[in-house]
């Protein structure tokens, strides 16, 4: 699995990510092994949310912008109108957004 080296203020710790890892990995179809650590993908999303940059402007020490965007689209889809998206659920779990 490929790991990226990044240290930004928007990054969360590995311990914080362990609280949500199972939630994020459960949403993925297990058709082949992972090549990129979901921690790096999630931190890239936090970078975009905090800095308001475009996907193509992600720093090179994150996974490719198209990979991050793919996961963003999957994790931000609400399964039903009355149930929040997975991304919203994990951000609340980490207390990064309020109800």
mmCIF file of C-alpha atoms in Angstrom:
data_model
loop_
_atom_site.group_PDB
_atom_site.id
_atom_site.type_symbol
_atom_site.label_atom_id
_atom_site.label_comp_id
_atom_site.label_asym_id
_atom_site.label_seq_id
_atom_site.Cartn_x
_atom_site.Cartn_y
_atom_site.Cartn_z
ATOM 1 C CA UNK A 1 0.000 0.000 0.000
ATOM 2 C CA UNK A 2 1.327 3.395 -0.941
ATOM 3 C CA UNK A 3 1.771 5.954 1.846
ATOM 4 C CA UNK A 4 2.274 9.660 1.328
ATOM 5 C CA UNK A 5 4.271 12.021 3.487
ATOM 6 C CA UNK A 6 2.309 15.150 4.337
ATOM 7 C CA UNK A 7 2.087 17.370 7.383
ATOM 8 C CA UNK A 8 -0.596 20.034 7.153
ATOM 9 C CA UNK A 9 -2.685 21.719 9.831
ATOM 10 C CA UNK A 10 -5.774 20.103 8.340
ATOM 11 C CA UNK A 11 -4.395 16.564 8.878
ATOM 12 C CA UNK A 12 -5.795 14.455 11.682
ATOM 13 C CA UNK A 13 -3.725 11.992 13.680
ATOM 14 C CA UNK A 14 -3.612 8.291 12.887
ATOM 15 C CA UNK A 15 -5.308 7.661 16.248
ATOM 16 C CA UNK A 16 -8.213 9.913 15.273
ATOM 17 C CA UNK A 17 -8.449 8.192 11.910
ATOM 18 C CA UNK A 18 -8.621 4.793 13.597
ATOM 19 C CA UNK A 19 -11.969 5.923 15.078
ATOM 20 C CA UNK A 20 -13.465 6.184 11.589
ATOM 21 C CA UNK A 21 -11.347 3.757 9.551
ATOM 22 C CA UNK A 22 -13.831 0.903 9.811
ATOM 23 C CA UNK A 23 -16.729 3.136 8.736
ATOM 24 C CA UNK A 24 -14.895 4.311 5.617
ATOM 25 C CA UNK A 25 -13.525 0.905 4.670
ATOM 26 C CA UNK A 26 -16.942 -0.739 5.062
ATOM 27 C CA UNK A 27 -18.300 1.467 2.279
ATOM 28 C CA UNK A 28 -15.775 0.164 -0.247
ATOM 29 C CA UNK A 29 -16.346 -2.838 -2.459
ATOM 30 C CA UNK A 30 -13.624 -5.368 -1.805
ATOM 31 C CA UNK A 31 -12.857 -6.432 -5.352
ATOM 32 C CA UNK A 32 -9.089 -5.955 -5.178
ATOM 33 C CA UNK A 33 -6.473 -4.875 -2.614
ATOM 34 C CA UNK A 34 -6.105 -1.223 -1.701
ATOM 35 C CA UNK A 35 -3.169 0.596 -3.228
ATOM 36 C CA UNK A 36 -3.547 3.876 -1.350
ATOM 37 C CA UNK A 37 -4.025 4.354 2.377
ATOM 38 C CA UNK A 38 -7.507 5.765 3.149
ATOM 39 C CA UNK A 39 -5.845 8.005 5.763
ATOM 40 C CA UNK A 40 -4.083 9.930 2.981
ATOM 41 C CA UNK A 41 -7.312 10.235 0.997
ATOM 42 C CA UNK A 42 -9.235 11.523 4.020
ATOM 43 C CA UNK A 43 -6.509 14.035 4.921
ATOM 44 C CA UNK A 44 -6.554 15.296 1.331
ATOM 45 C CA UNK A 45 -10.302 15.874 1.638
ATOM 46 C CA UNK A 46 -9.767 17.787 4.876
ATOM 47 C CA UNK A 47 -7.128 19.890 3.107
ATOM 48 C CA UNK A 48 -9.621 20.825 0.370
ATOM 49 C CA UNK A 49 -12.341 21.591 2.936
ATOM 50 C CA UNK A 50 -10.054 23.759 5.062
ATOM 51 C CA UNK A 51 -8.252 25.622 2.280
ATOM 52 C CA UNK A 52 -11.035 25.835 -0.272
ATOM 53 C CA UNK A 53 -8.739 24.901 -3.136
ATOM 54 C CA UNK A 54 -9.773 23.102 -6.295
ATOM 55 C CA UNK A 55 -9.220 19.366 -6.587
ATOM 56 C CA UNK A 56 -6.499 19.844 -9.187
ATOM 57 C CA UNK A 57 -4.612 22.131 -6.787
ATOM 58 C CA UNK A 58 -4.018 19.407 -4.189
ATOM 59 C CA UNK A 59 -0.325 19.336 -3.215
ATOM 60 C CA UNK A 60 1.739 16.551 -4.771
ATOM 61 C CA UNK A 61 2.298 14.874 -1.404
ATOM 62 C CA UNK A 62 -1.329 13.679 -1.438
ATOM 63 C CA UNK A 63 -2.753 10.984 -3.748
ATOM 64 C CA UNK A 64 -3.753 12.079 -7.254
ATOM 65 C CA UNK A 65 -6.616 14.570 -7.188
ATOM 66 C CA UNK A 66 -8.799 12.284 -9.319
ATOM 67 C CA UNK A 67 -8.453 9.470 -6.765
ATOM 68 C CA UNK A 68 -9.371 11.768 -3.903
ATOM 69 C CA UNK A 69 -12.303 13.167 -5.871
ATOM 70 C CA UNK A 70 -13.549 9.637 -6.637
ATOM 71 C CA UNK A 71 -13.699 8.840 -2.926
ATOM 72 C CA UNK A 72 -15.240 12.261 -2.189
ATOM 73 C CA UNK A 73 -18.080 11.498 -4.597
ATOM 74 C CA UNK A 74 -18.674 8.077 -3.041
ATOM 75 C CA UNK A 75 -18.419 9.158 0.593
ATOM 76 C CA UNK A 76 -20.533 12.302 0.145
ATOM 77 C CA UNK A 77 -23.558 10.587 -1.418
ATOM 78 C CA UNK A 78 -26.515 10.309 0.936
ATOM 79 C CA UNK A 79 -27.859 6.729 0.794
ATOM 80 C CA UNK A 80 -31.415 7.940 1.460
ATOM 81 C CA UNK A 81 -32.921 11.415 1.798
ATOM 82 C CA UNK A 82 -33.271 11.043 5.576
ATOM 83 C CA UNK A 83 -29.816 9.529 6.248
ATOM 84 C CA UNK A 84 -26.685 11.705 6.104
ATOM 85 C CA UNK A 85 -23.771 10.867 3.818
ATOM 86 C CA UNK A 86 -20.912 8.782 5.176
ATOM 87 C CA UNK A 87 -18.545 11.747 5.025
ATOM 88 C CA UNK A 88 -20.928 13.820 7.146
ATOM 89 C CA UNK A 89 -21.239 10.977 9.664
ATOM 90 C CA UNK A 90 -17.481 10.558 10.124
ATOM 91 C CA UNK A 91 -16.866 14.310 10.353
ATOM 92 C CA UNK A 92 -19.478 14.460 13.127
ATOM 93 C CA UNK A 93 -17.887 11.458 14.807
ATOM 94 C CA UNK A 94 -14.579 13.317 14.862
ATOM 95 C CA UNK A 95 -16.370 16.473 16.064
ATOM 96 C CA UNK A 96 -15.140 18.397 13.032
ATOM 97 C CA UNK A 97 -18.645 19.620 12.226
ATOM 98 C CA UNK A 98 -21.652 20.287 14.432
ATOM 99 C CA UNK A 99 -25.144 18.839 14.099
#
